[in-house]
């Protein structure tokens, strides 16, 4: 069953007079799942007012109590994992195995910040006799969190859990394509004892909600995950009020494959890293720079594995890759393939949409992709890998950096010296060496350049929801 989504304001569901039509769709079938409620300006203002009213009592709640609520919410998420994962697959399309993994990761994030709630330390600064100097950490205030559709649970969790742990309250605006998953997280928090108004969830017209939240003097900070273009617009809207911002924006991750790798292991890692969630991952491996000595074998092995991936409905246990999450993505990928081929690239596997009622696209491998092909500069956000050879490592590092984005990057090598050289050379916020795992609950995550600024996750993730107050006693 897929529940009709509702707004959640001041601890209670709220009906709206206006609904969007055909917006919540099962991407595997194209069938409508639900009508999405559209928040009016009054609804948006009510959510902000609820967060503002709840802020003082929640910020003054003992850290141990905040910790217990976050921990109990994580327990409820694990108890409800099957239902939450089923809804996630229905609205997002990813396989049920991936959906369960995401809900488990989400619970881990809440567990981590349950501990961090107790560790918002200040410090005592050495001073002259008769004086005392102290740096205190205090919650910044009500925050607005905006999360995307590709990981609707984890991206929302990193914002919500950190904010609540710090003592902030939240107005959450999730992606309109995937409303059920963040609502389920909010219900876990409320059932765990979170006070009314500490978490509010609204949907609607993104531009209208963003403008209203950015103009609200009660909102002290905004955390956004999404496209670079939208991030720039939000930064512009935030400027008049000098709101704090955390921006996790687009990526286009390079992979440098050295000739000292075990080829079979490198291929297994690369294919899994590329086609997870049908490539709809901001840290997805996309541009593969492969040493010329192993290039032909790498392309052949990559294409062979890609063609064997079973694509289908995420609810089918035999499916290894689900559909793209919305109808815009298949034609966009087709255009990137056509452009690359016109520039001289070769299609080693896939390259076209799969005819069905859903939004499916073949796992695609492009070889010998020239630098002027659009796919070398534009994030495909789909199951498309572009592979090119290199001879000198400096050339590979230079090509990897030669884009505006700097979120994640990877390298496969058996040499620790080479790995250190690559880590120093890559201009990204995250680097994986012999792994494509770019994020964990206890680690910081964020990008540089056009991929944004600020980090989420880890102990660093709490800091952006805190302000430092200096106290000098004489």
GROMACS .gro file of C-alpha atoms in nm, residues 29-381:
model
  353
   29UNK     CA    1   0.518   0.132  -1.444
   30UNK     CA    2   0.431   0.497  -1.509
   31UNK     CA    3   0.123   0.446  -1.290
   32UNK     CA    4   0.012   0.727  -1.059
   33UNK     CA    5   0.060   0.648  -0.691
   34UNK     CA    6  -0.095   0.950  -0.527
   35UNK     CA    7  -0.194   1.312  -0.566
   36UNK     CA    8   0.053   1.544  -0.403
   37UNK     CA    9  -0.077   1.810  -0.162
   38UNK     CA   10   0.032   2.162  -0.252
   39UNK     CA   11   0.122   2.384   0.043
   40UNK     CA   12  -0.037   2.727   0.028
   41UNK     CA   13   0.147   3.035   0.149
   42UNK     CA   14  -0.055   3.005   0.469
   43UNK     CA   15   0.062   2.644   0.509
   44UNK     CA   16   0.427   2.746   0.457
   45UNK     CA   17   0.393   3.024   0.711
   46UNK     CA   18   0.225   2.785   0.956
   47UNK     CA   19   0.515   2.539   0.925
   48UNK     CA   20   0.766   2.818   0.991
   49UNK     CA   21   0.563   2.945   1.285
   50UNK     CA   22   0.544   2.595   1.432
   51UNK     CA   23   0.920   2.550   1.404
   52UNK     CA   24   0.979   2.892   1.557
   53UNK     CA   25   0.743   2.824   1.848
   54UNK     CA   26   0.903   2.486   1.916
   55UNK     CA   27   1.260   2.615   1.896
   56UNK     CA   28   1.306   2.757   2.248
   57UNK     CA   29   1.169   2.455   2.440
   58UNK     CA   30   1.352   2.210   2.211
   59UNK     CA   31   1.682   2.401   2.233
   60UNK     CA   32   1.650   2.399   2.613
   61UNK     CA   33   1.574   2.025   2.624
   62UNK     CA   34   1.858   1.835   2.789
   63UNK     CA   35   2.098   1.685   2.534
   64UNK     CA   36   2.045   1.344   2.691
   65UNK     CA   37   1.672   1.372   2.623
   66UNK     CA   38   1.729   1.484   2.263
   67UNK     CA   39   1.966   1.191   2.223
   68UNK     CA   40   1.709   0.944   2.351
   69UNK     CA   41   1.442   1.065   2.107
   70UNK     CA   42   1.677   1.037   1.808
   71UNK     CA   43   1.783   0.690   1.919
   72UNK     CA   44   1.423   0.575   1.963
   73UNK     CA   45   1.341   0.710   1.616
   74UNK     CA   46   1.625   0.502   1.471
   75UNK     CA   47   1.486   0.194   1.646
   76UNK     CA   48   1.143   0.260   1.492
   77UNK     CA   49   1.298   0.298   1.145
   78UNK     CA   50   1.456  -0.045   1.175
   79UNK     CA   51   1.129  -0.193   1.300
   80UNK     CA   52   0.944  -0.037   1.005
   81UNK     CA   53   1.219  -0.105   0.753
   82UNK     CA   54   1.019  -0.336   0.525
   83UNK     CA   55   0.726  -0.095   0.487
   84UNK     CA   56   0.949   0.209   0.445
   85UNK     CA   57   1.168   0.037   0.187
   86UNK     CA   58   0.864  -0.083  -0.009
   87UNK     CA   59   0.729   0.272  -0.032
   88UNK     CA   60   1.073   0.404  -0.127
   89UNK     CA   61   1.100   0.155  -0.414
   90UNK     CA   62   0.749   0.236  -0.533
   91UNK     CA   63   0.813   0.609  -0.560
   92UNK     CA   64   1.184   0.610  -0.646
   93UNK     CA   65   1.235   0.291  -0.848
   94UNK     CA   66   1.556   0.162  -0.688
   95UNK     CA   67   1.572  -0.207  -0.610
   96UNK     CA   68   1.424  -0.325  -0.283
   97UNK     CA   69   1.769  -0.434  -0.167
   98UNK     CA   70   1.903  -0.081  -0.223
   99UNK     CA   71   1.597   0.070  -0.056
  100UNK     CA   72   1.645  -0.143   0.254
  101UNK     CA   73   2.010  -0.044   0.260
  102UNK     CA   74   1.915   0.323   0.246
  103UNK     CA   75   1.668   0.295   0.533
  104UNK     CA   76   1.931   0.111   0.737
  105UNK     CA   77   2.183   0.385   0.660
  106UNK     CA   78   1.924   0.644   0.762
  107UNK     CA   79   1.879   0.476   1.101
  108UNK     CA   80   2.258   0.475   1.140
  109UNK     CA   81   2.264   0.853   1.077
  110UNK     CA   82   2.009   0.909   1.355
  111UNK     CA   83   2.210   0.682   1.586
  112UNK     CA   84   2.526   0.880   1.513
  113UNK     CA   85   2.367   1.217   1.582
  114UNK     CA   86   2.198   1.078   1.892
  115UNK     CA   87   2.552   1.047   2.027
  116UNK     CA   88   2.662   1.382   1.881
  117UNK     CA   89   2.377   1.555   2.065
  118UNK     CA   90   2.580   1.497   2.383
  119UNK     CA   91   2.902   1.632   2.232
  120UNK     CA   92   2.831   1.991   2.129
  121UNK     CA   93   3.133   2.095   2.329
  122UNK     CA   94   3.256   2.447   2.394
  123UNK     CA   95   3.589   2.523   2.561
  124UNK     CA   96   3.747   2.719   2.842
  125UNK     CA   97   4.026   2.945   2.717
  126UNK     CA   98   4.325   3.010   2.944
  127UNK     CA   99   4.307   3.364   3.078
  128UNK     CA  100   4.443   3.597   3.347
  129UNK     CA  101   4.373   3.538   3.715
  130UNK     CA  102   4.034   3.680   3.808
  131UNK     CA  103   3.891   3.640   3.459
  132UNK     CA  104   3.735   3.354   3.267
  133UNK     CA  105   3.698   3.318   2.891
  134UNK     CA  106   3.457   3.061   2.750
  135UNK     CA  107   3.347   2.962   2.400
  136UNK     CA  108   2.993   2.821   2.403
  137UNK     CA  109   2.807   2.633   2.129
  138UNK     CA  110   2.439   2.714   2.084
  139UNK     CA  111   2.180   2.605   1.822
  140UNK     CA  112   2.148   2.849   1.534
  141UNK     CA  113   1.767   2.849   1.526
  142UNK     CA  114   1.488   2.704   1.308
  143UNK     CA  115   1.627   2.565   0.982
  144UNK     CA  116   1.492   2.483   0.639
  145UNK     CA  117   1.604   2.153   0.487
  146UNK     CA  118   1.557   2.071   0.119
  147UNK     CA  119   1.627   1.715   0.005
  148UNK     CA  120   1.625   1.543  -0.339
  149UNK     CA  121   1.451   1.242  -0.487
  150UNK     CA  122   1.747   1.013  -0.555
  151UNK     CA  123   1.815   0.937  -0.186
  152UNK     CA  124   1.503   1.071  -0.016
  153UNK     CA  125   1.578   0.906   0.319
  154UNK     CA  126   1.952   0.954   0.374
  155UNK     CA  127   1.983   1.309   0.243
  156UNK     CA  128   1.689   1.421   0.457
  157UNK     CA  129   1.830   1.235   0.758
  158UNK     CA  130   2.170   1.404   0.746
  159UNK     CA  131   2.000   1.741   0.769
  160UNK     CA  132   1.719   1.660   1.011
  161UNK     CA  133   1.917   1.443   1.254
  162UNK     CA  134   2.204   1.693   1.282
  163UNK     CA  135   1.971   1.989   1.327
  164UNK     CA  136   1.762   1.819   1.594
  165UNK     CA  137   2.073   1.694   1.775
  166UNK     CA  138   2.204   2.052   1.788
  167UNK     CA  139   1.875   2.177   1.933
  168UNK     CA  140   1.736   2.330   1.614
  169UNK     CA  141   1.386   2.278   1.477
  170UNK     CA  142   1.315   2.193   1.114
  171UNK     CA  143   1.094   2.275   0.819
  172UNK     CA  144   1.166   1.996   0.570
  173UNK     CA  145   1.081   2.034   0.202
  174UNK     CA  146   1.151   1.699   0.034
  175UNK     CA  147   1.135   1.631  -0.338
  176UNK     CA  148   0.782   1.619  -0.473
  177UNK     CA  149   0.859   1.290  -0.656
  178UNK     CA  150   0.929   1.102  -0.331
  179UNK     CA  151   0.706   1.228  -0.048
  180UNK     CA  152   0.632   0.905   0.140
  181UNK     CA  153   0.986   0.832   0.258
  182UNK     CA  154   1.062   1.161   0.440
  183UNK     CA  155   0.710   1.161   0.586
  184UNK     CA  156   0.777   0.814   0.728
  185UNK     CA  157   1.097   0.944   0.889
  186UNK     CA  158   0.908   1.235   1.044
  187UNK     CA  159   0.643   0.997   1.180
  188UNK     CA  160   0.915   0.788   1.344
  189UNK     CA  161   1.046   1.101   1.515
  190UNK     CA  162   0.701   1.205   1.637
  191UNK     CA  163   0.625   0.852   1.760
  192UNK     CA  164   0.960   0.858   1.941
  193UNK     CA  165   0.847   1.162   2.139
  194UNK     CA  166   0.968   1.460   1.935
  195UNK     CA  167   0.765   1.765   2.044
  196UNK     CA  168   0.506   1.908   1.807
  197UNK     CA  169   0.653   2.158   1.566
  198UNK     CA  170   1.015   2.043   1.599
  199UNK     CA  171   0.976   1.872   1.259
  200UNK     CA  172   0.742   1.997   0.986
  201UNK     CA  173   0.712   1.858   0.632
  202UNK     CA  174   0.569   2.053   0.339
  203UNK     CA  175   0.535   1.988  -0.034
  204UNK     CA  176   0.428   2.202  -0.324
  205UNK     CA  177   0.573   2.427  -0.588
  206UNK     CA  178   0.948   2.428  -0.517
  207UNK     CA  179   1.017   2.785  -0.628
  208UNK     CA  180   0.729   2.923  -0.425
  209UNK     CA  181   0.829   2.734  -0.111
  210UNK     CA  182   1.196   2.826  -0.148
  211UNK     CA  183   1.122   3.196  -0.191
  212UNK     CA  184   0.887   3.197   0.109
  213UNK     CA  185   1.132   3.014   0.335
  214UNK     CA  186   1.426   3.227   0.226
  215UNK     CA  187   1.232   3.545   0.297
  216UNK     CA  188   1.125   3.426   0.641
  217UNK     CA  189   1.321   3.600   0.919
  218UNK     CA  190   1.255   3.304   1.151
  219UNK     CA  191   1.458   3.064   0.935
  220UNK     CA  192   1.822   3.096   1.046
  221UNK     CA  193   1.987   2.839   0.819
  222UNK     CA  194   1.917   2.646   0.499
  223UNK     CA  195   2.061   2.310   0.397
  224UNK     CA  196   2.007   2.214   0.034
  225UNK     CA  197   2.094   1.911  -0.174
  226UNK     CA  198   2.025   1.939  -0.547
  227UNK     CA  199   2.141   2.093  -0.870
  228UNK     CA  200   2.404   2.364  -0.899
  229UNK     CA  201   2.167   2.599  -1.081
  230UNK     CA  202   1.906   2.579  -0.806
  231UNK     CA  203   2.179   2.615  -0.545
  232UNK     CA  204   2.294   2.942  -0.703
  233UNK     CA  205   1.939   3.076  -0.697
  234UNK     CA  206   1.895   2.981  -0.331
  235UNK     CA  207   2.224   3.152  -0.245
  236UNK     CA  208   2.095   3.466  -0.414
  237UNK     CA  209   1.769   3.448  -0.217
  238UNK     CA  210   1.959   3.390   0.108
  239UNK     CA  211   2.184   3.694   0.066
  240UNK     CA  212   1.944   3.968   0.189
  241UNK     CA  213   1.888   3.786   0.518
  242UNK     CA  214   2.249   3.662   0.547
  243UNK     CA  215   2.119   3.312   0.613
  244UNK     CA  216   2.368   3.036   0.677
  245UNK     CA  217   2.385   2.787   0.390
  246UNK     CA  218   2.506   2.433   0.339
  247UNK     CA  219   2.506   2.339  -0.030
  248UNK     CA  220   2.560   1.985  -0.162
  249UNK     CA  221   2.526   2.032  -0.537
  250UNK     CA  222   2.609   1.849  -0.859
  251UNK     CA  223   2.893   1.607  -0.918
  252UNK     CA  224   3.062   1.429  -1.209
  253UNK     CA  225   3.298   1.186  -1.043
  254UNK     CA  226   3.618   1.077  -1.219
  255UNK     CA  227   3.783   0.739  -1.167
  256UNK     CA  228   4.153   0.690  -1.232
  257UNK     CA  229   4.235   0.325  -1.304
  258UNK     CA  230   4.606   0.239  -1.289
  259UNK     CA  231   4.774  -0.051  -1.466
  260UNK     CA  232   4.876  -0.221  -1.138
  261UNK     CA  233   4.520  -0.319  -1.043
  262UNK     CA  234   4.375  -0.667  -1.028
  263UNK     CA  235   4.153  -0.622  -1.333
  264UNK     CA  236   3.866  -0.847  -1.227
  265UNK     CA  237   3.840  -0.680  -0.887
  266UNK     CA  238   3.865  -0.334  -1.042
  267UNK     CA  239   3.586  -0.416  -1.287
  268UNK     CA  240   3.358  -0.559  -1.020
  269UNK     CA  241   3.403  -0.248  -0.806
  270UNK     CA  242   3.362  -0.009  -1.100
  271UNK     CA  243   3.045  -0.163  -1.239
  272UNK     CA  244   2.882  -0.178  -0.894
  273UNK     CA  245   2.986   0.183  -0.828
  274UNK     CA  246   2.851   0.304  -1.160
  275UNK     CA  247   2.512   0.136  -1.178
  276UNK     CA  248   2.399   0.165  -0.814
  277UNK     CA  249   2.058   0.336  -0.809
  278UNK     CA  250   2.075   0.336  -1.191
  279UNK     CA  251   2.361   0.587  -1.172
  280UNK     CA  252   2.134   0.845  -1.005
  281UNK     CA  253   2.387   0.926  -0.736
  282UNK     CA  254   2.562   1.261  -0.698
  283UNK     CA  255   2.885   1.071  -0.623
  284UNK     CA  256   2.833   0.818  -0.902
  285UNK     CA  257   3.147   0.713  -1.090
  286UNK     CA  258   3.102   0.852  -1.440
  287UNK     CA  259   3.428   0.946  -1.616
  288UNK     CA  260   3.674   0.655  -1.617
  289UNK     CA  261   4.035   0.742  -1.703
  290UNK     CA  262   4.207   0.408  -1.762
  291UNK     CA  263   4.579   0.343  -1.811
  292UNK     CA  264   4.645   0.252  -2.173
  293UNK     CA  265   4.807  -0.083  -2.079
  294UNK     CA  266   4.479  -0.217  -1.937
  295UNK     CA  267   4.238   0.001  -2.134
  296UNK     CA  268   4.109  -0.248  -2.393
  297UNK     CA  269   4.058  -0.523  -2.137
  298UNK     CA  270   3.885  -0.279  -1.900
  299UNK     CA  271   3.642  -0.157  -2.168
  300UNK     CA  272   3.564  -0.512  -2.278
  301UNK     CA  273   3.510  -0.636  -1.922
  302UNK     CA  274   3.303  -0.332  -1.825
  303UNK     CA  275   3.077  -0.367  -2.130
  304UNK     CA  276   3.034  -0.741  -2.075
  305UNK     CA  277   2.928  -0.692  -1.713
  306UNK     CA  278   2.697  -0.403  -1.803
  307UNK     CA  279   2.511  -0.610  -2.062
  308UNK     CA  280   2.448  -0.884  -1.804
  309UNK     CA  281   2.277  -0.653  -1.553
  310UNK     CA  282   1.909  -0.744  -1.519
  311UNK     CA  283   1.703  -0.427  -1.542
  312UNK     CA  284   1.348  -0.434  -1.409
  313UNK     CA  285   1.095  -0.331  -1.147
  314UNK     CA  286   1.272  -0.268  -0.818
  315UNK     CA  287   1.014  -0.483  -0.638
  316UNK     CA  288   1.120  -0.786  -0.845
  317UNK     CA  289   1.384  -0.971  -0.638
  318UNK     CA  290   1.570  -1.067  -0.956
  319UNK     CA  291   1.619  -0.705  -1.067
  320UNK     CA  292   1.971  -0.570  -1.031
  321UNK     CA  293   1.893  -0.218  -1.152
  322UNK     CA  294   1.564  -0.032  -1.147
  323UNK     CA  295   1.423   0.243  -1.366
  324UNK     CA  296   1.522   0.607  -1.380
  325UNK     CA  297   1.318   0.804  -1.132
  326UNK     CA  298   1.132   1.033  -1.371
  327UNK     CA  299   1.030   1.054  -1.734
  328UNK     CA  300   1.277   1.338  -1.807
  329UNK     CA  301   1.586   1.122  -1.769
  330UNK     CA  302   1.568   0.866  -2.057
  331UNK     CA  303   1.551   1.127  -2.337
  332UNK     CA  304   1.823   1.332  -2.166
  333UNK     CA  305   2.054   1.030  -2.163
  334UNK     CA  306   1.974   0.951  -2.526
  335UNK     CA  307   2.081   1.301  -2.622
  336UNK     CA  308   2.412   1.261  -2.438
  337UNK     CA  309   2.481   0.931  -2.615
  338UNK     CA  310   2.397   1.076  -2.955
  339UNK     CA  311   2.624   1.374  -2.893
  340UNK     CA  312   2.915   1.155  -2.779
  341UNK     CA  313   2.884   0.930  -3.085
  342UNK     CA  314   2.873   1.233  -3.313
  343UNK     CA  315   3.201   1.345  -3.151
  344UNK     CA  316   3.365   1.009  -3.218
  345UNK     CA  317   3.283   0.793  -2.912
  346UNK     CA  318   3.196   0.425  -2.950
  347UNK     CA  319   2.899   0.256  -2.784
  348UNK     CA  320   3.042  -0.053  -2.616
  349UNK     CA  321   2.715  -0.145  -2.441
  350UNK     CA  322   2.358  -0.018  -2.419
  351UNK     CA  323   2.292   0.333  -2.540
  352UNK     CA  324   1.915   0.351  -2.558
  353UNK     CA  325   1.597   0.342  -2.353
  354UNK     CA  326   1.419   0.016  -2.286
  355UNK     CA  327   1.071   0.019  -2.433
  356UNK     CA  328   0.816  -0.024  -2.154
  357UNK     CA  329   0.562   0.174  -1.956
  358UNK     CA  330   0.835   0.266  -1.708
  359UNK     CA  331   1.139   0.492  -1.736
  360UNK     CA  332   1.405   0.233  -1.808
  361UNK     CA  333   1.742   0.286  -1.978
  362UNK     CA  334   2.006   0.032  -2.073
  363UNK     CA  335   2.328   0.018  -1.870
  364UNK     CA  336   2.549   0.211  -2.112
  365UNK     CA  337   2.923   0.212  -2.175
  366UNK     CA  338   3.088   0.465  -2.404
  367UNK     CA  339   3.451   0.414  -2.508
  368UNK     CA  340   3.709   0.651  -2.659
  369UNK     CA  341   3.503   0.951  -2.551
  370UNK     CA  342   3.665   1.277  -2.668
  371UNK     CA  343   3.692   1.571  -2.427
  372UNK     CA  344   3.456   1.785  -2.635
  373UNK     CA  345   3.163   1.543  -2.586
  374UNK     CA  346   2.897   1.690  -2.359
  375UNK     CA  347   2.903   1.386  -2.130
  376UNK     CA  348   3.259   1.473  -2.027
  377UNK     CA  349   3.137   1.806  -1.885
  378UNK     CA  350   2.771   1.741  -1.793
  379UNK     CA  351   2.665   1.506  -1.516
  380UNK     CA  352   2.453   1.234  -1.684
  381UNK     CA  353   2.281   1.126  -1.360
   0.00000   0.00000   0.00000
